[in-house]
Short mmCIF file of C-alpha atoms in Angstrom, two decimals:
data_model
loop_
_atom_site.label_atom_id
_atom_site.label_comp_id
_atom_site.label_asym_id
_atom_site.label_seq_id
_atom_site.Cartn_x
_atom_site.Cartn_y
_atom_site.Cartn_z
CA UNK L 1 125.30 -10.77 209.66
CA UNK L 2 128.49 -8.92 207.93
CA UNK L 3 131.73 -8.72 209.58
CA UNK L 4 134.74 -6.64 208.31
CA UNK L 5 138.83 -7.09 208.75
CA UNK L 6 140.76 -4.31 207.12
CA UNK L 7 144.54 -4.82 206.95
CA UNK L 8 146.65 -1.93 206.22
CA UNK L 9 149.96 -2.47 204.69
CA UNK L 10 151.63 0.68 206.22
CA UNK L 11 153.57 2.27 203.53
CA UNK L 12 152.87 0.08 200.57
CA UNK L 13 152.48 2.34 197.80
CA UNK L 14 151.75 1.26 194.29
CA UNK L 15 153.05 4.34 192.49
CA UNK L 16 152.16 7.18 190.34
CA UNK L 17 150.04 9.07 192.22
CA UNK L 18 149.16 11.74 189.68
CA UNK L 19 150.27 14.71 191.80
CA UNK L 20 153.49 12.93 192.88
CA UNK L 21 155.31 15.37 190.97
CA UNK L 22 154.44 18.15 193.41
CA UNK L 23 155.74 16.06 196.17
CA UNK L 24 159.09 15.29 194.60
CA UNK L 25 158.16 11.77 194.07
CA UNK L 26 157.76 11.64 190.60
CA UNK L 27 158.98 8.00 189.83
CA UNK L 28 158.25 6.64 193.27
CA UNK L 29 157.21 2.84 193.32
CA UNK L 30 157.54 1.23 195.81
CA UNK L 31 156.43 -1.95 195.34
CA UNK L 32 157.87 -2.16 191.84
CA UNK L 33 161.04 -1.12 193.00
CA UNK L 34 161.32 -3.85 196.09
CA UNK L 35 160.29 -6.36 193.12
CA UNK L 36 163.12 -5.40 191.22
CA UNK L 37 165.57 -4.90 193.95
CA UNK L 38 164.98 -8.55 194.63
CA UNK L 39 164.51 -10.33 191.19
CA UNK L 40 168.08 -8.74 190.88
CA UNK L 41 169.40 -9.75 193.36
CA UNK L 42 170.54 -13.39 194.75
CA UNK L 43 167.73 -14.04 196.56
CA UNK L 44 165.82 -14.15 193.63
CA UNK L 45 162.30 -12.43 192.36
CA UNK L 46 159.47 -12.14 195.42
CA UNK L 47 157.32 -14.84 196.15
CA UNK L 48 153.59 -13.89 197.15
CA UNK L 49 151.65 -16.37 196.03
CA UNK L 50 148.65 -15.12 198.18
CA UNK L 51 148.38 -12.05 197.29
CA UNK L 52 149.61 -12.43 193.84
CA UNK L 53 146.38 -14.23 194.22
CA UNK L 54 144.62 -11.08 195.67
CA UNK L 55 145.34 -9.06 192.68
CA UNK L 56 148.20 -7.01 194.14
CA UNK L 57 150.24 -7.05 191.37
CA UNK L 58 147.86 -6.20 188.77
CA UNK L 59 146.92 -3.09 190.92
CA UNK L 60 150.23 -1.98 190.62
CA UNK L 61 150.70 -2.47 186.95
CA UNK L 62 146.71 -0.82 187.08
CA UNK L 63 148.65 2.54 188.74
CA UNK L 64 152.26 2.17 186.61
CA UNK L 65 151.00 1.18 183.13
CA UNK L 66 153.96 -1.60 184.24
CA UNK L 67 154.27 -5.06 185.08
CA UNK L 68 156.43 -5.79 188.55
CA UNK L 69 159.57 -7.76 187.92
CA UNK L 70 158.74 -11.73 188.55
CA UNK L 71 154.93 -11.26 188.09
CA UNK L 72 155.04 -11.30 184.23
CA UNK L 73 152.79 -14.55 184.58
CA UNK L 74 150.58 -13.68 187.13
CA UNK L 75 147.49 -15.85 187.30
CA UNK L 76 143.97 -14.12 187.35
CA UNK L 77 142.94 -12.51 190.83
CA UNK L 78 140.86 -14.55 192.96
CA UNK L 79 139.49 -11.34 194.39
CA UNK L 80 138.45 -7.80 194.04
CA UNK L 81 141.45 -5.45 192.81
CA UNK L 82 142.53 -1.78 192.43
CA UNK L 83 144.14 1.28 193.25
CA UNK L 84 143.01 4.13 194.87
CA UNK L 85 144.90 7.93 194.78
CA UNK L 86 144.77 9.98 197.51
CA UNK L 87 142.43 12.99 197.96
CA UNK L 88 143.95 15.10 200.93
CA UNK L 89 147.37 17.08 200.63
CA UNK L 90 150.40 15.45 202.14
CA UNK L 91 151.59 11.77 202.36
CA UNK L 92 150.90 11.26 206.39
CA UNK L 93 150.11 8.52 208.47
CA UNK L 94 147.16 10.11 209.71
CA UNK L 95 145.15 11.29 206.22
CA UNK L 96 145.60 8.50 205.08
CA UNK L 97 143.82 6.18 207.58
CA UNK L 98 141.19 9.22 208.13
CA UNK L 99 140.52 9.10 204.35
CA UNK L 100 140.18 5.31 204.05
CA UNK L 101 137.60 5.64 206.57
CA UNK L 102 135.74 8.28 205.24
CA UNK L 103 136.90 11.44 206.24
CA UNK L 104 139.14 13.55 203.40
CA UNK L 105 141.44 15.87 205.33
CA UNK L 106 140.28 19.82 203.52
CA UNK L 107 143.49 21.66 205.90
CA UNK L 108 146.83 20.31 205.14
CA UNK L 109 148.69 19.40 208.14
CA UNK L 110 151.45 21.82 209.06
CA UNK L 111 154.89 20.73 208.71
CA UNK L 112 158.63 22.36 209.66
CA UNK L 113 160.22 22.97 206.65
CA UNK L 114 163.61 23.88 208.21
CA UNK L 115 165.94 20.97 208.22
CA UNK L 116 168.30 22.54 210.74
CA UNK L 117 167.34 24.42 213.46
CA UNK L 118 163.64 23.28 212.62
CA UNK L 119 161.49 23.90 215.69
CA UNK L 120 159.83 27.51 216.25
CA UNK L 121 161.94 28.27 219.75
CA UNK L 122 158.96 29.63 221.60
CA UNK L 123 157.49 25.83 221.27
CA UNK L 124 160.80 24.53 222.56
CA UNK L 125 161.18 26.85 225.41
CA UNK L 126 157.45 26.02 226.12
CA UNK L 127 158.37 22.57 225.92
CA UNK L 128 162.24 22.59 228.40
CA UNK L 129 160.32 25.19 230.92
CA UNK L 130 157.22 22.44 231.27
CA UNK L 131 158.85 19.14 230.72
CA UNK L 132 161.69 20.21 233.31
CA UNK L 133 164.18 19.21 231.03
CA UNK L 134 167.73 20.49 230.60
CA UNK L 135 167.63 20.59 227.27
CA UNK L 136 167.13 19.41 223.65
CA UNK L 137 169.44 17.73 221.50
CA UNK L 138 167.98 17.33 217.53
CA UNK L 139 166.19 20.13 216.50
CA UNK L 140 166.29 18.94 212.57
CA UNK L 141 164.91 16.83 210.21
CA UNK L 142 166.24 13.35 210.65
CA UNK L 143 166.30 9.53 209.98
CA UNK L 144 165.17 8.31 213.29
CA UNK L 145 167.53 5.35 213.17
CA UNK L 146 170.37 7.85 212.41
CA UNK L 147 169.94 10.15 215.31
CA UNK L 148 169.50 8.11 217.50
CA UNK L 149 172.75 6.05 216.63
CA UNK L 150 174.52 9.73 216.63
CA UNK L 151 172.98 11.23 219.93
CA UNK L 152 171.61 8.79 221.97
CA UNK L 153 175.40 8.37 224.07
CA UNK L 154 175.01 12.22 224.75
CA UNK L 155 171.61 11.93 225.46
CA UNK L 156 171.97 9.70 227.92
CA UNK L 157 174.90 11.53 229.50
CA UNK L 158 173.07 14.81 229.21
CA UNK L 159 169.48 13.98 230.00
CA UNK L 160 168.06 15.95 227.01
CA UNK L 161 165.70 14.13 224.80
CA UNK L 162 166.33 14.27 221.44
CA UNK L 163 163.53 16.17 219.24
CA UNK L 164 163.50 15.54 215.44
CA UNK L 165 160.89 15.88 212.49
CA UNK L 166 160.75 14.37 208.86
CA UNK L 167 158.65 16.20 205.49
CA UNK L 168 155.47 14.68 207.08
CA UNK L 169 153.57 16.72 209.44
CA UNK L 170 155.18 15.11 212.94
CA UNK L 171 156.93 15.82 216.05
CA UNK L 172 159.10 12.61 217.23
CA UNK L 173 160.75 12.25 220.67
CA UNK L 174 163.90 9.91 220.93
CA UNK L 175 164.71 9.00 224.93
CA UNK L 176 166.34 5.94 226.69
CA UNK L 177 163.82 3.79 228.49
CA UNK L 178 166.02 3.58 231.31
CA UNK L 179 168.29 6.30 231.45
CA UNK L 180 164.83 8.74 230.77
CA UNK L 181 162.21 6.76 231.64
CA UNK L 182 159.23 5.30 229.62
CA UNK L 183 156.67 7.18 231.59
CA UNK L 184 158.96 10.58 231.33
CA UNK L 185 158.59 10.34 227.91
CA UNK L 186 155.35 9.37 227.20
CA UNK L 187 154.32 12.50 229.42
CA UNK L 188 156.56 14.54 227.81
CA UNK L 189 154.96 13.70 224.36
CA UNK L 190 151.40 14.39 226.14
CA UNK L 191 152.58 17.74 226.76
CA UNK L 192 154.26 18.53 223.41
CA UNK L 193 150.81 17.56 221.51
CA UNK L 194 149.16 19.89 223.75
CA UNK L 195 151.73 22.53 223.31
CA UNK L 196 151.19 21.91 219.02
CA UNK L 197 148.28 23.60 219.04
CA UNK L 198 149.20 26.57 216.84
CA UNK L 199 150.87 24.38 214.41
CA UNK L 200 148.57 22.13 213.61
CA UNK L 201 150.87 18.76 213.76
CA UNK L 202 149.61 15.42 212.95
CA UNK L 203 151.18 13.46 215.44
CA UNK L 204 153.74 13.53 218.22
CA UNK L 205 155.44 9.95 218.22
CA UNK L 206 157.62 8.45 221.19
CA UNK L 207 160.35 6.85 220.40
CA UNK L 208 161.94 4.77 223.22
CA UNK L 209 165.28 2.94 223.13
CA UNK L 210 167.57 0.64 225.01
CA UNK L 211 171.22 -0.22 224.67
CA UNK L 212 173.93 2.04 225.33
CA UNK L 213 176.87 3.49 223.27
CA UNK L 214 179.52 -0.20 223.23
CA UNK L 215 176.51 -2.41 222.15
CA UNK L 216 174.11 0.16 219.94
CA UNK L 217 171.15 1.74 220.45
CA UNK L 218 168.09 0.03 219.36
CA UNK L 219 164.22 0.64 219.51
CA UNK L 220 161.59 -1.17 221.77
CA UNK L 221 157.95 -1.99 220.53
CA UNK L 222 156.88 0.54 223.58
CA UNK L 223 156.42 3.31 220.55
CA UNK L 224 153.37 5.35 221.12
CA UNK L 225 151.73 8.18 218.52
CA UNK L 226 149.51 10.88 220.04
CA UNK L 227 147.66 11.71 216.41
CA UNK L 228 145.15 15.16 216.58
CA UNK L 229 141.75 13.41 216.35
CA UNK L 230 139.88 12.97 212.85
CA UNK L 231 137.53 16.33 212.36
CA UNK L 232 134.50 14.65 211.45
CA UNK L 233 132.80 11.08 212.11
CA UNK L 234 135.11 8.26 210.50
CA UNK L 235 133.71 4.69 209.52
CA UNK L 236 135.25 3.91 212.96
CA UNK L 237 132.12 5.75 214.37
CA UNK L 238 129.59 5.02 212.34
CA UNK L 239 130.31 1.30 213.47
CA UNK L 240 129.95 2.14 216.97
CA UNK L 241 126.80 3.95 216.41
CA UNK L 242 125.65 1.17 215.29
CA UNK L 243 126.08 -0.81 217.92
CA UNK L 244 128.75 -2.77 216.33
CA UNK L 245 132.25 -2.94 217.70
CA UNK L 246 136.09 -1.87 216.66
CA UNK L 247 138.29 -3.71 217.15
CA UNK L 248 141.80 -1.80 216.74
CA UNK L 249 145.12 -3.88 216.69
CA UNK L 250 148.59 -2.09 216.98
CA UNK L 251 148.42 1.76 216.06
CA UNK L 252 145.52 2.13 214.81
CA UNK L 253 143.80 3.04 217.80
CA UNK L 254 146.51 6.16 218.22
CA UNK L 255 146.24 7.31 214.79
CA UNK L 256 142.63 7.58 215.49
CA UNK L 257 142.67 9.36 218.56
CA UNK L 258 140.93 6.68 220.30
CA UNK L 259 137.88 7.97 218.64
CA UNK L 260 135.11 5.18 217.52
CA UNK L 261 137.26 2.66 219.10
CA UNK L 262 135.85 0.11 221.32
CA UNK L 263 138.36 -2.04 222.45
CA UNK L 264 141.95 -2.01 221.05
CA UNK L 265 145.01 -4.89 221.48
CA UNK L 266 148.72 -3.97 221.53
CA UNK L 267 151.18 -5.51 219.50
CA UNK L 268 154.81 -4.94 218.36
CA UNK L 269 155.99 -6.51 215.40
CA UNK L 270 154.10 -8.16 212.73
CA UNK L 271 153.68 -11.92 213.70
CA UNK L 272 152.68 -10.38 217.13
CA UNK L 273 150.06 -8.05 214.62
CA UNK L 274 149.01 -10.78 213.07
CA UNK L 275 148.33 -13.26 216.09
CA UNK L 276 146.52 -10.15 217.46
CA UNK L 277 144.22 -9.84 214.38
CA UNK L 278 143.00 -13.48 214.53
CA UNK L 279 143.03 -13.01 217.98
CA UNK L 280 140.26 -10.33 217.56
CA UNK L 281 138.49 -11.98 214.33
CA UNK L 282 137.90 -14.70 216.95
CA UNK L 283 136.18 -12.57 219.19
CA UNK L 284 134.19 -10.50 216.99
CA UNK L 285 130.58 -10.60 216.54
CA UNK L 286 128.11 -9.53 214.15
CA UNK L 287 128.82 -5.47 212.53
CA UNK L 288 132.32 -5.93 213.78
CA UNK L 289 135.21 -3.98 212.42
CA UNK L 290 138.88 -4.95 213.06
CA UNK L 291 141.41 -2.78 211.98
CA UNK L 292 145.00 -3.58 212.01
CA UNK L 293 148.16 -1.50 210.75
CA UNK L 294 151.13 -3.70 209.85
CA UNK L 295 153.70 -0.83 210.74
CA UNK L 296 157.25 -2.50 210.51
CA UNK L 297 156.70 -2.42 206.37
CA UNK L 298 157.12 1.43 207.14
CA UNK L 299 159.06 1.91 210.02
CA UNK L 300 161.87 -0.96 209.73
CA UNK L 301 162.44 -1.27 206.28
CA UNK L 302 160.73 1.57 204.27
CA UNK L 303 162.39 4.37 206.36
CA UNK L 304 165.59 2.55 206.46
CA UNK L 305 165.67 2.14 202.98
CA UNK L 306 165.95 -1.78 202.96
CA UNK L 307 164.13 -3.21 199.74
CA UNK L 308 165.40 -6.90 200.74
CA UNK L 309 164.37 -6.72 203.80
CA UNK L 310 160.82 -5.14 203.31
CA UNK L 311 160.60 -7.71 200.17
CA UNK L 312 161.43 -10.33 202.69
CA UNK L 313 158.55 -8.86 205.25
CA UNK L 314 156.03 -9.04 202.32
CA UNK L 315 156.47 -13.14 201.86
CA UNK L 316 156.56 -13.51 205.64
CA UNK L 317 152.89 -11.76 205.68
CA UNK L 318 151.79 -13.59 202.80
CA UNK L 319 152.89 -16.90 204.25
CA UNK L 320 150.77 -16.19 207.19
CA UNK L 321 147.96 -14.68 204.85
CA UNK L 322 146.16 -17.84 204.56
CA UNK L 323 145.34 -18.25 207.92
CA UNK L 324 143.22 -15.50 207.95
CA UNK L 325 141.37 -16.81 205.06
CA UNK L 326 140.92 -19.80 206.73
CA UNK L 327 138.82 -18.63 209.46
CA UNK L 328 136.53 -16.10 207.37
CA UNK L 329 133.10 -17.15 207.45
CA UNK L 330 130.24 -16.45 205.02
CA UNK L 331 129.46 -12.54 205.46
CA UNK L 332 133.13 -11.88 206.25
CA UNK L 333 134.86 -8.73 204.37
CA UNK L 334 138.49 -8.63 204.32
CA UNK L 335 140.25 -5.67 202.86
CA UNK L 336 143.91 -4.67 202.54
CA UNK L 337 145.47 -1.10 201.56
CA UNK L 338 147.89 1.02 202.01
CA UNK L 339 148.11 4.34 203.56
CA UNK L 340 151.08 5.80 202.22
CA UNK L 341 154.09 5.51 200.00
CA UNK L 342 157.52 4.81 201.34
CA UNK L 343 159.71 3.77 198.37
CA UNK L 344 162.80 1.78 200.03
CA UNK L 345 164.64 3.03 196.95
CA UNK L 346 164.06 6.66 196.69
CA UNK L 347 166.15 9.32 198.28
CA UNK L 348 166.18 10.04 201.82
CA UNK L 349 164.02 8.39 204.39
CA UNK L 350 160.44 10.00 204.07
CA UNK L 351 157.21 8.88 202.87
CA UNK L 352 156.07 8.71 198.96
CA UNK L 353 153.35 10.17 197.22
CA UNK L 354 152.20 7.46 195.53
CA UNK L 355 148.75 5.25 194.88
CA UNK L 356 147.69 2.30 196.74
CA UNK L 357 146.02 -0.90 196.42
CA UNK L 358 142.56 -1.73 197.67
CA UNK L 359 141.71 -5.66 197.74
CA UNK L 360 138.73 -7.36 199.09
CA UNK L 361 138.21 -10.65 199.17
CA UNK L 362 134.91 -12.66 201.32
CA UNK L 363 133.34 -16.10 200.80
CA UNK L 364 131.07 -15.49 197.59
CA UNK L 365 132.33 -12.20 197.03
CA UNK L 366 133.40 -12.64 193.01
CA UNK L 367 136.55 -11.61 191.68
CA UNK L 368 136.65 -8.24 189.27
CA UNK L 369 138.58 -5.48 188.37
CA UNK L 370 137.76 -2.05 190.73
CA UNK L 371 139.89 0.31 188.59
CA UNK L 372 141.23 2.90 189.55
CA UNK L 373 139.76 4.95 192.33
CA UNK L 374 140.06 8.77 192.94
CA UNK L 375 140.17 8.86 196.84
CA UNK L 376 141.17 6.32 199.47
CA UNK L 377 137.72 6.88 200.98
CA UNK L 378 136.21 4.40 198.58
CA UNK L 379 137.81 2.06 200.59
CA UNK L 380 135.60 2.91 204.00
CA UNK L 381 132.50 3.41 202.13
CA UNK L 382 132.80 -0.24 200.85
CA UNK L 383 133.00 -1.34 204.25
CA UNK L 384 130.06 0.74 205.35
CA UNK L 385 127.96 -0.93 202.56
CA UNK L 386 129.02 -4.39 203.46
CA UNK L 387 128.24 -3.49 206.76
CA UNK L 388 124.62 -1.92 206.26
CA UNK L 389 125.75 1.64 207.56
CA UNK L 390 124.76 4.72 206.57
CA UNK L 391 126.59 5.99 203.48
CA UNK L 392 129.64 8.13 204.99
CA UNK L 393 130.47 11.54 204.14
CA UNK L 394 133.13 10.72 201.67
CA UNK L 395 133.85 7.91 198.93
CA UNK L 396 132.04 6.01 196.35
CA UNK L 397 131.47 2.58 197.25
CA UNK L 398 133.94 0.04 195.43
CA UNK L 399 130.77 -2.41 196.24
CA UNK L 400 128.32 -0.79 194.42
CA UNK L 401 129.76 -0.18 190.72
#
């Protein structure tokens, strides 16, 4: 029987999304732009063989009209290849996933528009008066790399948490593991999702830290993201109902709510992601799903705005790519994607409108061209088909054209 492994490469956009403009993004690329940023550099063009191999780059050029600097040659995929645009409004974390498997998001998320002084005070108040806190520090939009270096000394000497948001429809919560306490602020995020209600937010993140004020502050993989749960039955689901079972490596089982999720495996960082996913390929049996999200493309080099580096994360994952071809077996699906934009080269530190790629590659499954798709939810009725499910509510299936 079928199996299925979808990888999601968080934040690898492909470009032109064709409503970008009405995010800002018009000209957002960011894989073309990391290609450039590194064939110009010393380091010299990127090197992904294996999913140069995949098709990757001739999605991209599929969604520019544009070749990738240092892909001018590339050979003929080995696999199936595309792009897909997004259906939902918004660039989030959240819609994204929820449309890939099946589910196209009809209510935008809410946002806070208000880059100072963002946060309606009657949710902050709620917030102090419940949490027991003295305070807030934030209250803006911010890089969370950036606030933290700015405010995490008076954090610590004050005891407020520091409360931030980006354009994308989130609440994030910056505290000291020590100093604040892990558990603190994982409650504390509990309670602001509840408190969200009215506003209709995505997700609350935590976002824990060490260090102190001499040495820096830095993050710890103890992150956690308490995402409102999808509104209808994802592909997640309809695996379960079917007796099969999800695996769900790293995030994926937050951004999900936990729904349709059978067993789930934490992991910080992406050779840790990536030990967990054969880790879990091992142990799944017949109508499995495992779903990883590769998160440190997103949050460690596209939010920082590091092309080298996240051009440097790409070869490391295609380096290790072939050892998950290795151990696919005949009626093994793999998939990769994207769920999101974040262009390392664009202005400020949010997300990008933009397309992304969908490749699928199994033993027997022949290469060919997918084209280009008009919602990411083609992705999780492909999976459904491999996997003998019902159709889903959403998507056309990239296996049956």
């Amino acid at each position: 029987m079928a199996r299925a492994i979808w990888l999601v490469l968080d934040s690898l956009g492909v470009g032109n999304a064709p409503d970008a403009a009405a995010y800002g993004d018009a000209g957002a690329d960011t894989f073309g732009h990391i290609a450039g940023a590194c064939a110009a550099a010393a380091r010299g063009p990127l090197r992904l063989p294996t999913l140069t191999r995949m098709g990757l780059p001739q999605a991209h050029a599929l969604a520019t009209g544009q070749v990738a600097a240092g892909f001018e040659a590339a050979p003929a995929p080995a696999a199936l290849w595309g792009c897909m645009a997004e259906r939902a409004c918004g660039k989030d974390t959240p819609s994204g996933h929820w449309e890939s498997a099946g589910v196209v998001l009809e209510r935008p998320f809410g946002v806070f528009e208000a880059t100072e002084t963002t946060f309606p005070p009657a949710l902050l108040e709620a917030l102090i008066e419940r949490g027991t806190l003295p305070g807030v520090l934030g209250n803006c939009h911010a890089s969370g790399t950036e606030i933290m270096a700015r405010l995490g000394a008076e954090h610590v000497a004050s005891g407020k948490p520091i409360v931030y948001t980006s354009a994308d429809s989130v609440l994030q919560i910056a505290a000291h593991e020590e100093h604040f306490g892990l558990g603190r602020l994982l409650e504390l995020c509990q309670l602001a999702r509840e408190l969200l209600a009215p506003w209709n937010i995505g997700r609350v993140i935590a976002r824990p830290f060490t260090g102190d004020a001499a040495s820096g502050f830095h993050r710890t993989g103890n992150r956690r993201d308490y995402a409102l749960p999808p509104p209808a039955p994802t592909l997640l689901d309809a695996v379960c109902a079917a007796a099969g079972e999800v695996i769900a490596v790293g995030k994926i089982s937050d951004i999900f709510a936990a729904r349709g999720v059978s067993r789930k495996l934490p992991a910080s960082g992406h050779d840790a992601l990536f030990d967990a996913t054969l880790q879990a390929l091992a142990q799944a049996g017949d109508g499995a799903l495992v779903a990883t999200n590769f998160v440190d493309f997103d949050s460690v080099y596209g939010h920082r705005r590091d092309p080298l580096g996240y051009g440097a994360a790409l070869e490391h994952f295609d380096a290790r790519l072939p050892e998950l071809l290795d151990v696919l077996r005949n009626g093994d699906l793999l998939v990769l994607s994207a769920d999101h934009g974040c262009d390392p080269t664009w202005p400020g530190s949010d997300h990008t409108r933009e397309c992304v790629p969908l490749l699928a590659f199994g033993p027997g499954l022949a290469p060919r061209a997918l084209g280009r798709r008009d919602s990411f939810a083609d992705l999780g009725q492909g999976i459904a088909t491999h996997l003998g499910l019902p159709p889903l509510a959403a998507g056309r299936s990239f296996l049956m054209d």
